[in-house]
Coordinates of C-alpha atoms in Angstrom, one line a residue:
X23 CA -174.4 -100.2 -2.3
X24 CA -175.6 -102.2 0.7
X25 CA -173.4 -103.8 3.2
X26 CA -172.9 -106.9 5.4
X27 CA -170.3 -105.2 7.5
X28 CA -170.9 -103.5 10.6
X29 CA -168.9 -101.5 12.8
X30 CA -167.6 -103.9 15.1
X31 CA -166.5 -106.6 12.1
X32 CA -162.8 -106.1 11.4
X33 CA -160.5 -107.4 9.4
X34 CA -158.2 -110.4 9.9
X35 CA -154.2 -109.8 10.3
X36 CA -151.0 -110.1 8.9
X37 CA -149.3 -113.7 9.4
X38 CA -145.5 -113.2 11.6
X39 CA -142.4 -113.9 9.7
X40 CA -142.2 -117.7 10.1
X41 CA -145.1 -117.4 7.0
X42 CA -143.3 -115.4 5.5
X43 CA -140.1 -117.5 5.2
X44 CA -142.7 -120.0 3.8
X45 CA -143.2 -117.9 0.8
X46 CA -140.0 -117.0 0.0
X47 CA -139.4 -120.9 -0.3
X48 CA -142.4 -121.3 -2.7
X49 CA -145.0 -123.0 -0.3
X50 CA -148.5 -122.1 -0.2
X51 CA -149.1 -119.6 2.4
X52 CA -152.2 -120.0 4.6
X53 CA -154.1 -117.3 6.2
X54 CA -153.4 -115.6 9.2
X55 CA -155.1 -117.1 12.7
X56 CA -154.4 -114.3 14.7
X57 CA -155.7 -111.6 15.9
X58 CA -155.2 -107.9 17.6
X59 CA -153.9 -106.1 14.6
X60 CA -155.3 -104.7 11.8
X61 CA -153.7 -105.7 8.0
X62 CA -152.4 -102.7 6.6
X63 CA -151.2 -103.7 2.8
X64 CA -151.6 -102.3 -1.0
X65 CA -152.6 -104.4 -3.7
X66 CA -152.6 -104.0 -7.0
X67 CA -155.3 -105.0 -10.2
X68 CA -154.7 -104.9 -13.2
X69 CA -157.7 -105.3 -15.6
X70 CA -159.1 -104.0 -19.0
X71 CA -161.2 -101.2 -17.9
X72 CA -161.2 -98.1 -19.5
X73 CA -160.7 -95.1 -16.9
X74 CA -161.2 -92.0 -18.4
X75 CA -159.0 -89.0 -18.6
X76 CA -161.8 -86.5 -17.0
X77 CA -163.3 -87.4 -13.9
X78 CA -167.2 -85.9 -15.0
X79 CA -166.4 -88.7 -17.6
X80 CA -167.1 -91.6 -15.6
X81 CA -170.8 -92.2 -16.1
X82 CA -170.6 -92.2 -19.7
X83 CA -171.1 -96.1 -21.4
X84 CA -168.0 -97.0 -21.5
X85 CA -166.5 -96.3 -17.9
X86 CA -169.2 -98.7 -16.5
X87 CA -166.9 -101.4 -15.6
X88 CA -164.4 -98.9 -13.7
X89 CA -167.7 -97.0 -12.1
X90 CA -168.1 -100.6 -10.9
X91 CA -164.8 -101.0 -9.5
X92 CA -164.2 -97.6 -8.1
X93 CA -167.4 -97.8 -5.9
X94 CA -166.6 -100.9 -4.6
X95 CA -163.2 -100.0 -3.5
X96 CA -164.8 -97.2 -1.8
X97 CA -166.7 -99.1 0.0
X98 CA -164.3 -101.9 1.0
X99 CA -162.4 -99.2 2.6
X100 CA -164.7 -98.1 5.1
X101 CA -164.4 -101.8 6.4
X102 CA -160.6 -101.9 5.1
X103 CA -158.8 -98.5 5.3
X104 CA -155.9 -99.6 5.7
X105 CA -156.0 -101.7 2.4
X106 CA -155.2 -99.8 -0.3
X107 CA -156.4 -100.9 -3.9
X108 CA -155.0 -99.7 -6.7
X109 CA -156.3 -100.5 -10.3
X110 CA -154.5 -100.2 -13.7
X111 CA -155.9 -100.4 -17.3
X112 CA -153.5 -102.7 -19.1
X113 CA -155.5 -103.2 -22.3
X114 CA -157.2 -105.9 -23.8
X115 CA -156.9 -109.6 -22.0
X116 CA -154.2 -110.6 -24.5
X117 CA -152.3 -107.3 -23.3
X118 CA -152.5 -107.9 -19.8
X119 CA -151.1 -111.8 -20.6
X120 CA -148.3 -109.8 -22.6
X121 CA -147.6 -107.5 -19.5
X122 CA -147.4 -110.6 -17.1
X123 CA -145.5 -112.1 -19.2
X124 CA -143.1 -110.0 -19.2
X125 CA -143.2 -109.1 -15.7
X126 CA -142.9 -112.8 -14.5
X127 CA -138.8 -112.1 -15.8
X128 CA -138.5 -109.0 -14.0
X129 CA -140.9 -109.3 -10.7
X130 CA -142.6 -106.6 -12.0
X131 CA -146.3 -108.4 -11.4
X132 CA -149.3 -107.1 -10.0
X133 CA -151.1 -108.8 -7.3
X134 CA -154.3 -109.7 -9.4
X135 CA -155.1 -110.0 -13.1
X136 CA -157.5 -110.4 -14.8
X137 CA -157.4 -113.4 -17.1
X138 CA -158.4 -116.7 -18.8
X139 CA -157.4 -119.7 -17.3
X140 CA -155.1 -120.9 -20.6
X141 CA -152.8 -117.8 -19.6
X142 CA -152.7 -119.0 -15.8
X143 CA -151.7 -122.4 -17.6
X144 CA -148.3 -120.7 -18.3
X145 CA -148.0 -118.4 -15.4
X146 CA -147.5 -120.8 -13.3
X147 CA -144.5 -122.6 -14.9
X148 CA -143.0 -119.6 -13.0
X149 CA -144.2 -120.6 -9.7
X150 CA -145.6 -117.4 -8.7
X151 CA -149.2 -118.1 -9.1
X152 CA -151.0 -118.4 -5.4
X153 CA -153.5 -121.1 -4.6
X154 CA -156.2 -119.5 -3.1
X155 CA -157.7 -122.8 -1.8
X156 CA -156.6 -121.8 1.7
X157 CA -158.1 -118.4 2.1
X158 CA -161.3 -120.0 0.6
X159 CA -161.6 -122.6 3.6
X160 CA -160.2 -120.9 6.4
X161 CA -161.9 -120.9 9.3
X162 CA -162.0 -117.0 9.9
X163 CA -161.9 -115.4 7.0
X164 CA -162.7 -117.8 4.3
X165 CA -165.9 -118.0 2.0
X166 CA -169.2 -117.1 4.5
X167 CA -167.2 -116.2 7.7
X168 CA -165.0 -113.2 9.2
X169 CA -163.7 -112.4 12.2
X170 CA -165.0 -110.1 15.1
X171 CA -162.1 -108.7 16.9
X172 CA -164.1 -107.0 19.6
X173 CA -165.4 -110.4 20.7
X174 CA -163.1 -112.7 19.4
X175 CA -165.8 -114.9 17.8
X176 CA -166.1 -115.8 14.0
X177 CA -169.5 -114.7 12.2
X178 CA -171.0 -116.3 9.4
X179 CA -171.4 -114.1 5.9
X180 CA -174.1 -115.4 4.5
X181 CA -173.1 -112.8 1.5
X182 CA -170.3 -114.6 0.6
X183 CA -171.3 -118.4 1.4
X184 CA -169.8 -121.0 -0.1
X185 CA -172.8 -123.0 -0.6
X186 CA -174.5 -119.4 -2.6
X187 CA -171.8 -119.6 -5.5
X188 CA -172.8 -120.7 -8.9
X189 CA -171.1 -124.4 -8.8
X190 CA -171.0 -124.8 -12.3
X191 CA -168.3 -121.9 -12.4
X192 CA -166.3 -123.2 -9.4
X193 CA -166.2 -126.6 -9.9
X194 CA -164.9 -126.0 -13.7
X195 CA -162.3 -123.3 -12.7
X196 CA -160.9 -126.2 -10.1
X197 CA -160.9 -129.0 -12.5
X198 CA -159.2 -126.9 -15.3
X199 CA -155.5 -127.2 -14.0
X200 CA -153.8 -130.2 -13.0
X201 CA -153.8 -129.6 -9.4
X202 CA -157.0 -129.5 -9.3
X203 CA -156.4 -126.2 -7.4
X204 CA -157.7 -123.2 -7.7
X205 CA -155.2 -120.9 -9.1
X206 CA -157.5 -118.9 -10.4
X207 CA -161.3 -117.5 -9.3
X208 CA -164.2 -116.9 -11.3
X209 CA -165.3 -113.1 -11.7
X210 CA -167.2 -111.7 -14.6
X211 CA -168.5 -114.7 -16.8
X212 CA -170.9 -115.0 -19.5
X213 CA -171.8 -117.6 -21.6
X214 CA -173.2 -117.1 -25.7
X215 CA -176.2 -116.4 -27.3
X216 CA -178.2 -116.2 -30.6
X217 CA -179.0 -113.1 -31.2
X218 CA -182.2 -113.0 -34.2
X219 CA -183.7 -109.4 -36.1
X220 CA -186.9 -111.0 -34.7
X221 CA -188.8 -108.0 -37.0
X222 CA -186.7 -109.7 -40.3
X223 CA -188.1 -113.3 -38.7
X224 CA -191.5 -112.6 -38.1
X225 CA -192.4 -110.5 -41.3
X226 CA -195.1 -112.5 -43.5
X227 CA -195.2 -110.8 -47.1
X228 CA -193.2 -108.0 -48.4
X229 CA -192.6 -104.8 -46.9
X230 CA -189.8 -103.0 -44.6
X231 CA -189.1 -105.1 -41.4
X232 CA -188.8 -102.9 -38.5
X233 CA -188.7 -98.9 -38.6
X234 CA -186.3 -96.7 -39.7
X235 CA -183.9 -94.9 -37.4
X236 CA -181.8 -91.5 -37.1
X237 CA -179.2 -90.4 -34.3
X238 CA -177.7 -87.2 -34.3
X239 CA -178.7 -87.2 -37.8
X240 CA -176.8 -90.0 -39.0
X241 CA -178.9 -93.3 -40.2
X242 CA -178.6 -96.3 -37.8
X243 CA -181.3 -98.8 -38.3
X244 CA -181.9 -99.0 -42.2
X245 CA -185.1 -101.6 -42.3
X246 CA -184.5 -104.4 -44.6
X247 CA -187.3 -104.3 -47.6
X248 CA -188.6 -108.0 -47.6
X249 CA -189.6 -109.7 -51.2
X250 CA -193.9 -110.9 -51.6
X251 CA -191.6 -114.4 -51.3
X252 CA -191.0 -113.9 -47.2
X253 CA -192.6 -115.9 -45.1
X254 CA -192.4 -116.1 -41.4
X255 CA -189.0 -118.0 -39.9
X256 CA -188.5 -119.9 -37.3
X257 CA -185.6 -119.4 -34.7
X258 CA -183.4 -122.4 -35.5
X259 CA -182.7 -124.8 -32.8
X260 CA -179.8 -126.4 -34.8
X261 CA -177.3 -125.7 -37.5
X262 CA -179.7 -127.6 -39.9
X263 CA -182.0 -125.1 -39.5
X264 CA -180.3 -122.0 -39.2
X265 CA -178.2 -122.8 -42.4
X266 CA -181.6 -123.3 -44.6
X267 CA -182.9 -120.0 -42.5
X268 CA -179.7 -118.1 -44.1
X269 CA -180.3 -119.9 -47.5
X270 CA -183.7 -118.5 -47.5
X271 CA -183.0 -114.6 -46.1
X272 CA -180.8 -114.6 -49.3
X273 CA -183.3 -115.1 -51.4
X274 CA -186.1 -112.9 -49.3
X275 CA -183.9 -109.7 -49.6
X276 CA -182.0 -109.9 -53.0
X277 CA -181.6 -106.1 -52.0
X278 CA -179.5 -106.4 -49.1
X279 CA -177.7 -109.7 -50.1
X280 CA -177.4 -109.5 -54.0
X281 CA -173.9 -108.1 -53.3
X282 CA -172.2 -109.1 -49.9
X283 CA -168.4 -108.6 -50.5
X284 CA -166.6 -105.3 -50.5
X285 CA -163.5 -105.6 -53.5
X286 CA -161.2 -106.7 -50.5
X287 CA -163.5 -109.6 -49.9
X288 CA -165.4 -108.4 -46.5
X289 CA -168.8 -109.0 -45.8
X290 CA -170.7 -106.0 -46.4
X291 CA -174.1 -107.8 -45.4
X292 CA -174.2 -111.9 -44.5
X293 CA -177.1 -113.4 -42.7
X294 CA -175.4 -114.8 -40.0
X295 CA -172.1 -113.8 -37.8
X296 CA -170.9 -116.3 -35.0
X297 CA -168.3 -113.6 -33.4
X298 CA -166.0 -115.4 -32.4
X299 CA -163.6 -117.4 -34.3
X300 CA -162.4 -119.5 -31.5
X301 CA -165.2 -120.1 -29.6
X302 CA -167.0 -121.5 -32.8
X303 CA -164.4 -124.2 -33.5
X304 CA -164.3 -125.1 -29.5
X305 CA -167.8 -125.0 -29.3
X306 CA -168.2 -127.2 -32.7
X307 CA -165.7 -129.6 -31.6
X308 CA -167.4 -130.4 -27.9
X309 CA -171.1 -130.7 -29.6
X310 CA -169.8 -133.1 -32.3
X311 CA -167.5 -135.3 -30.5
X312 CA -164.4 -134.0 -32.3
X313 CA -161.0 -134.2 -30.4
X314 CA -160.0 -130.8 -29.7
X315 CA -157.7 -131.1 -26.7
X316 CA -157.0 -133.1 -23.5
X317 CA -154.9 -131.9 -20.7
X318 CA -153.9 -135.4 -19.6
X319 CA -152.0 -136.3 -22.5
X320 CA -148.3 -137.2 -21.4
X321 CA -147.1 -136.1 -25.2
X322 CA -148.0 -133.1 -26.9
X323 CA -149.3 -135.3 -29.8
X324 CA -152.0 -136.2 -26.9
X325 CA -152.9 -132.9 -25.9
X326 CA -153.5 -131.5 -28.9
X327 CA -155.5 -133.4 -31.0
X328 CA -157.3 -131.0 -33.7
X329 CA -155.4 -131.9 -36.6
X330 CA -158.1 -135.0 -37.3
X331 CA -160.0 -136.4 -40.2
X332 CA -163.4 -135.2 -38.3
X333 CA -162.1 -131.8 -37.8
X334 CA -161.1 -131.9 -41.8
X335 CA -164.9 -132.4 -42.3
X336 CA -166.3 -129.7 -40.7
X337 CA -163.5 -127.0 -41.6
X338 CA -164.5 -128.0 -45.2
X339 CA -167.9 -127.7 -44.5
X340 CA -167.7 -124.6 -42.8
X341 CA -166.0 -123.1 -45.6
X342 CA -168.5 -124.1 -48.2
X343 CA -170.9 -122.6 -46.4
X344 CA -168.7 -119.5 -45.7
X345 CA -168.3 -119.7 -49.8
X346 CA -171.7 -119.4 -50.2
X347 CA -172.2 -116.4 -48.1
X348 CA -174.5 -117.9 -45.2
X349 CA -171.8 -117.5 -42.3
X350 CA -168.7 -115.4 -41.3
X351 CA -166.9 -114.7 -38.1
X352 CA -166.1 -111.2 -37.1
X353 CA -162.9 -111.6 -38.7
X354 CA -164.3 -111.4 -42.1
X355 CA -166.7 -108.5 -41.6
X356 CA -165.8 -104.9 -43.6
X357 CA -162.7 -102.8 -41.9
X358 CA -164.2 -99.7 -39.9
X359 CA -160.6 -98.3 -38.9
X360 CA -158.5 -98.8 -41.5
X361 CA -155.3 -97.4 -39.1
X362 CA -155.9 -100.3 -36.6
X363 CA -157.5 -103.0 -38.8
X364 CA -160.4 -103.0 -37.0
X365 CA -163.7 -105.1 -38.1
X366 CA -167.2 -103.8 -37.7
X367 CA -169.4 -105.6 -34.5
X368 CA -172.0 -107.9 -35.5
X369 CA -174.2 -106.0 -33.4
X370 CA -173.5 -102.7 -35.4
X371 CA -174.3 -104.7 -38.7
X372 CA -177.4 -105.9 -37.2
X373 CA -178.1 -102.3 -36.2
X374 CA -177.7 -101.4 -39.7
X375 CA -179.9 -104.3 -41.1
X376 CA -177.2 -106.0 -42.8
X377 CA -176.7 -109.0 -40.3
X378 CA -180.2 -110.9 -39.8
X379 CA -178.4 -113.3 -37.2
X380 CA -175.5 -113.4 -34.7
X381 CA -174.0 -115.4 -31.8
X382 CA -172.3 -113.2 -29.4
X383 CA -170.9 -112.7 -26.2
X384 CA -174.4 -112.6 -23.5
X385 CA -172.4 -109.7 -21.6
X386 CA -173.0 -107.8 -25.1
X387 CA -176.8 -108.1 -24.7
X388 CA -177.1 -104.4 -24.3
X389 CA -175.4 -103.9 -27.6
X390 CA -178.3 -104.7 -29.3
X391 CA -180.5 -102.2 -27.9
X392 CA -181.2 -99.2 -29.6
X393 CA -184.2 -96.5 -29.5
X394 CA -186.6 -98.0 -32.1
X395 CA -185.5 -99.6 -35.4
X396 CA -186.5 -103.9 -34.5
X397 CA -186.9 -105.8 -32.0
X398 CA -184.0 -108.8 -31.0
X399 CA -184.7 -112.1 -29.3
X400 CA -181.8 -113.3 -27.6
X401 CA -182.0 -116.9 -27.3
X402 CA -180.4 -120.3 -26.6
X403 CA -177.7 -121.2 -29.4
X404 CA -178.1 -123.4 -31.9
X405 CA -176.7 -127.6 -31.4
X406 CA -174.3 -128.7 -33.9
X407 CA -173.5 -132.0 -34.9
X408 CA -172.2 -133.9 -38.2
X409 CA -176.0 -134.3 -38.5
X410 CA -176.0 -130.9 -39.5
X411 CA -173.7 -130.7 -42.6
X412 CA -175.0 -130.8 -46.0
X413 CA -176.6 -134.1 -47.4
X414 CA -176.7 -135.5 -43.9
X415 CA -180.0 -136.9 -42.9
X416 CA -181.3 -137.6 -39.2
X417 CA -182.8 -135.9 -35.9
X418 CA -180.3 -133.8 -34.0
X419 CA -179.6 -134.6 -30.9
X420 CA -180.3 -131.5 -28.9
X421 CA -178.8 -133.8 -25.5
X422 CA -175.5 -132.7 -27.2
X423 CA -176.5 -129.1 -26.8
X424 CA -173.3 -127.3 -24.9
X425 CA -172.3 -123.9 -24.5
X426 CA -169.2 -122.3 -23.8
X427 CA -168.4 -120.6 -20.1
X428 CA -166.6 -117.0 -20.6
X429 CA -165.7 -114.3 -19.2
X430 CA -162.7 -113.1 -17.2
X431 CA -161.6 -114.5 -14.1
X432 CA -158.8 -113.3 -11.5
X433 CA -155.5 -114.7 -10.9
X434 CA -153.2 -113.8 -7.8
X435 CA -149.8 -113.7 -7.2
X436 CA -147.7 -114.9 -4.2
X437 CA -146.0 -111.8 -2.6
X438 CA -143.2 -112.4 0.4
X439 CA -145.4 -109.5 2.3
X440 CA -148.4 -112.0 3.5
X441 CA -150.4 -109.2 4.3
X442 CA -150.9 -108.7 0.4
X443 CA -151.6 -112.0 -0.2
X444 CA -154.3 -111.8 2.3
X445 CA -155.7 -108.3 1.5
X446 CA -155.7 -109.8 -2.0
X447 CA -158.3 -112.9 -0.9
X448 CA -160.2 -110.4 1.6
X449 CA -160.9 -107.5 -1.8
X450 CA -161.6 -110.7 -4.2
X451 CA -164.2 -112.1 -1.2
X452 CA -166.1 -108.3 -0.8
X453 CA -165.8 -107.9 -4.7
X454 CA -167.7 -110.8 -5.4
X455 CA -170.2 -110.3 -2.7
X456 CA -174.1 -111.1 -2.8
X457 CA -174.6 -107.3 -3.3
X458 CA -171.5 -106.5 -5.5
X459 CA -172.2 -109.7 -8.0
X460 CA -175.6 -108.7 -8.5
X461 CA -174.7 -104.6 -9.5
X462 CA -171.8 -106.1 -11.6
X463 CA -174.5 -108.0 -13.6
X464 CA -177.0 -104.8 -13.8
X465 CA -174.6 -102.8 -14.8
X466 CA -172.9 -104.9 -17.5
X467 CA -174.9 -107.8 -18.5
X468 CA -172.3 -110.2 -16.7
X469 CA -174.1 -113.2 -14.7
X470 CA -173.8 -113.2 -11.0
X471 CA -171.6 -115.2 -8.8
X472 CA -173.8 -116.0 -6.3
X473 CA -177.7 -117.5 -6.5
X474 CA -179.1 -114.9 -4.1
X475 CA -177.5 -112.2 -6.2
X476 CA -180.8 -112.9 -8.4
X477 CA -183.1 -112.1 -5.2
X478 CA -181.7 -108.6 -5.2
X479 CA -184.3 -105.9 -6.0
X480 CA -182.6 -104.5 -9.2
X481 CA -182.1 -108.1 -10.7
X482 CA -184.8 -109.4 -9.7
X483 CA -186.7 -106.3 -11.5
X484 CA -184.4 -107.0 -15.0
X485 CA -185.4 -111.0 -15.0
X486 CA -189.1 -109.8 -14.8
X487 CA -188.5 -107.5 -17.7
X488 CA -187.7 -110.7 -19.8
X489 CA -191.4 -110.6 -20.1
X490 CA -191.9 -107.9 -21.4
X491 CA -193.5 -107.6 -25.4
X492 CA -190.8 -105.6 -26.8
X493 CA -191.6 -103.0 -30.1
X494 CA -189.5 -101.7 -32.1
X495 CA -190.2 -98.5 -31.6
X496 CA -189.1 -99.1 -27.9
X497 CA -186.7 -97.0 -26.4
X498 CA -183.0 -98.0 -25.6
X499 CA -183.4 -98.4 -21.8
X500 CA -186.4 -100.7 -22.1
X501 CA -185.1 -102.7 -24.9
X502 CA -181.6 -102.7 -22.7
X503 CA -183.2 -104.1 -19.5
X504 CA -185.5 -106.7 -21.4
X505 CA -182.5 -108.2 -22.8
X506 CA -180.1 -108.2 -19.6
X507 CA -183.1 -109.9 -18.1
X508 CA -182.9 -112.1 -20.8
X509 CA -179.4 -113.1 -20.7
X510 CA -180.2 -113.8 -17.0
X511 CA -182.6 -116.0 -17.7
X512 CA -180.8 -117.9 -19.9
X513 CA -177.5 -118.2 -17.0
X514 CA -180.4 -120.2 -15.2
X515 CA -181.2 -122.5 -18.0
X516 CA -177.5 -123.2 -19.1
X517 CA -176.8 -124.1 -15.6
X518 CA -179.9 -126.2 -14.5
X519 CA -179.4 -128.1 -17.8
X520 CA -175.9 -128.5 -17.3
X521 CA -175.2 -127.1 -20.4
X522 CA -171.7 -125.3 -19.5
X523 CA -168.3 -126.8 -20.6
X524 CA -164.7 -125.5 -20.7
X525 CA -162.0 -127.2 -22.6
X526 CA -158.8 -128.0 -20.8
X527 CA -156.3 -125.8 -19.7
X528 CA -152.7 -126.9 -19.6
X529 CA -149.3 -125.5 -20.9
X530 CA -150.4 -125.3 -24.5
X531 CA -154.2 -124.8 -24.6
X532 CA -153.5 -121.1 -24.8
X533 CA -151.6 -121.9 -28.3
X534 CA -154.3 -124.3 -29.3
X535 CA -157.2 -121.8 -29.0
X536 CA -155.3 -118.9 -30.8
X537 CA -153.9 -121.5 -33.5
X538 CA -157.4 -122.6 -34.3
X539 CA -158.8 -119.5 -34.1
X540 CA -156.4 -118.7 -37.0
X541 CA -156.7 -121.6 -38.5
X542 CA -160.6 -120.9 -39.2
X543 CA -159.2 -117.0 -40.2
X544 CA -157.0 -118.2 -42.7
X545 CA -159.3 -120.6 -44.1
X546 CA -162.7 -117.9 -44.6
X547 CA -160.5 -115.6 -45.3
X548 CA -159.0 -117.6 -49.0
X549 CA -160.5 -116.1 -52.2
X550 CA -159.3 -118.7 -54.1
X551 CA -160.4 -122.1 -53.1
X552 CA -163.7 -122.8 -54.7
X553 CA -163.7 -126.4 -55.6
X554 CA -164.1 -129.1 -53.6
X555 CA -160.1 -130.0 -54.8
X556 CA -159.6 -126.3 -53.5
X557 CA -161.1 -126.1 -50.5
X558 CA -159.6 -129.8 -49.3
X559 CA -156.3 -128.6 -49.9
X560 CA -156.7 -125.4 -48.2
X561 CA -158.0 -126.9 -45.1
X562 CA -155.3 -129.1 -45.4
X563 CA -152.5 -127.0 -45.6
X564 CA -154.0 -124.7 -43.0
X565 CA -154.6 -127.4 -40.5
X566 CA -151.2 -128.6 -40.7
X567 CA -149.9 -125.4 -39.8
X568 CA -152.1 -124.7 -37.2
X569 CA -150.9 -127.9 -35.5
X570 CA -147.4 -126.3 -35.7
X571 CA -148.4 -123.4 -34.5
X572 CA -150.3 -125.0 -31.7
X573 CA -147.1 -127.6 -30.3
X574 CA -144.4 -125.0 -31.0
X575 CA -145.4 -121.5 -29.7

């Protein structure tokens, strides 16, 4: 990895005790002005990345996110030797919440997590979350400057400049909390994106769409076998149109669709997957104009506002379309481990050409590469709006277009020892670095921090591959950078359009999203409602108790 740093830049150093009194009494510390000593500290992250057991292990697929981490600790200590990083795998982000939780009652808490701004929402009842606006604007060690001891002078970092971050993350991780601080930093984010079998969509006739596959001797791509009925598709734009897309793939391959339900009621094969559960009904709610949530409701019953007629409508809508077999969330796809209750990836289904279209997570772009089989286009998702449902007539308004910002960001702790809090701020600034932000982003898919980070070689080289005509008979490592160069691509069109959102964070918004989230879950997942009668007073019933379960947890 390249560096910034040279020999003569050291780090700044520990505050005296009159800061640290200032902790102890809850007040925001600020970052050290003096100088002559070097910070000596350890710091703790904890995160979700797998480590393996076996060192030789660490260049295998799923280690990438620790390789990551590991060689950028390496090389923050040859600036920082003295700081010492430690990072733990805590589990999934709903585990590390749990272990924060927890240690929030004991003092037991790291010094970073990672996390989603609705848990930070209830961290910092406890008053241990740190500001970090401070270390951000300081005038030595904040964002684009550090401090030469040797001649005393601050130096501008043009690697870490304020003015280079992606604004669209900033600004919204601010404006989330009340404060309008920023208790928490943006790290890894992604957005969504459509995901299409481009060989299903641009077969004309009948015939096998795409090329049969084999690894290790085990099928992997089975190509759907198209009816003389299949004509060309186009990539829908809208929820109008991918709706009568996923009307007609049911009737273009009766083979694959003819029976969609295992006996427990999972989708064996549906044409389209939106992943996640949450996101959908977030995401649906912003494009449409439904009330969702508003963090500057005095009362609960204005905060959380998705128990409304115009939510009604769409839940039943989306049901009769989940009814119908056009649409499912991951939630409703067949069991793979029956021990753990685990569902199978939409990207695996697709893989197995029994999933024609899916909205995923853009840091997953590289799931969908595989040698040969068909070729994916990863594009913009689809607008929704009432405009959309069934009967409705009228243009969509594509102005309403919004997608949602994702992806982990860190949170920090206050710590009595000031040298942690300011090791903690001084590892956050290198890790998010011009250089670092862009190798994050090769090596997982994640969009960089930082605008220049697209100027770097290897980024720069993965963008350009968005050009590329992919075939299916590609292999996995061209197919892998065309789509990371892809998702890229479409980081730069989200933000120029403005297209990001985030919906409020505040004490319950963590509720809300898993209550509605459920809510969807327990609606798809009903065998019995058929009727309209049915379905009414399912989504009735359901959306009642979500609202409990969103105001009481």
């Amino acid at each position: 990895m390249k560096k910034f740093f040279k020999n003569k830049v050291m780090p700044a150093l520990a505050l005296g005790a009159v800061m640290l009194t200032a902790v102890s009494c809850g007040e925001q510390p600020s970052p050290s002005d003096e100088s002559g000593r070097e910070i000596k500290a350890t710091i703790t992250w904890w995160n979700n990345y797998k480590q393996p057991t076996n060192p030789g292990d660490i260049d295998k697929p799923d280690f990438k996110e620790y390789k990551f981490v590991s060689e950028v600790i390496k090389e923050f200590n040859k600036i920082y030797p003295n700081i010492e990083v430690k990072v733990e795998n805590k589990g999934s982000y709903n585990d590390i919440q749990k272990a924060v939780s927890s240690g929030l009652s004991t003092g037991s808490i790291p010094n970073i997590a990672t996390c989603y701004p609705d848990h930070v929402a209830t961290y910092k009842e406890s008053g241990a979350v740190l500001a970090m606006d401070d270390f951000m604007n300081n005038e030595k060690i904040g964002l684009g400057k550090t401090y030469d001891v040797s001649t005393g002078a601050v130096i501008d970092d043009p690697k870490t400049s304020k003015t280079d971050l992606n604004q669209s993350y900033f600004n919204a991780e601010k404006n989330m909390y009340a404060e309008k601080q920023y208790l928490s930093l943006p790290y890894s984010k992604s957005a969504e994106t459509l995901a299409v079998n481009y060989s299903v969509f641009e077969k004309d006739g009948a015939g096998k769409c795409g090329n049969d596959t084999e690894k290790n001797g085990k099928p992997v791509y089975t190509a759907p076998v198209a009816a003389e009925t299949k004509k060309p598709y186009k990539i829908p734009t809208d929820y109008k149109e991918l709706i009568s897309t996923a009307r007609q793939m049911k009737k273009d391959f009766p083979s694959v669709f003819e029976n969609q339900r295992d006996s427990r009621g999972f989708f064996t094969a549906v044409p389209f997957c939106y992943d996640s559960t949450e996101n959908m009904f977030i995401s649906f709610c912003k494009m449409a104009g439904i009330p969702y949530t508003d963090a500057n409701g005095k009362e609960l019953e204005q905060q959380v506002l998705f128990n409304n007629p115009d939510a009604r409508e769409m839940l039943i809508q989306l049901k009769k379309w989940n009814n119908e077999g056009l649409i499912a969330t991951q939630n409703q796809l067949k069991i793979t481990d029956e021990a753990k209750g685990y569902h199978a990836y939409s990207s695996d289904m697709m893989k197995e050409g029994k999933i024609f279209m899916s909205l995923s997570s853009t840091a997953g772009a590289r799931y969908f590469a595989e040698d040969g089989g068909f070729v994916t286009k990863l594009v913009k998702t689809p607008t929704f709006t009432k405009e959309c449902y069934d009967g409705k007539t009228g243009a969509i308004d594509n102005s309403k277009h919004k997608v949602i910002s994702q992806g982990p960001s860190l949170t920090f702790f206050k710590k009595t020892d000031q040298a942690q809090n300011e090791a903690s701020w001084l590892f956050y600034k290198f890790l998010t670095n011009s250089d670092n932000s862009a190798n994050l982003a090769q090596m997982t898919s994640y969009f960089p921090l930082r605008e220049s980070s697209y100027q770097d070689e290897k980024i720069s080289s993965l963008v350009s591959a968005a050009d590329r005509e992919i075939k299916s008979t590609d292999n996995y490592k061209t197919k892998n950078e065309t789509y990371t160069g892809t998702v890229l691509n479409l980081n730069k069109e989200y933000t120029k359009n403005n297209e990001y959102f985030s919906s409020p964070v505040f004490k319950k918004s963590s509720s809300s999203r898993t209550a509605v989230g459920n809510l969807v879950n327990a609606i798809f997942d009903d065998k019995e409602a058929k009727t309209d009668e049915q379905i009414e007073a399912l989504v009735d019933k359901e959306l009642k108790a979500a609202y409990q379960q969103a105001v009481t947890k």
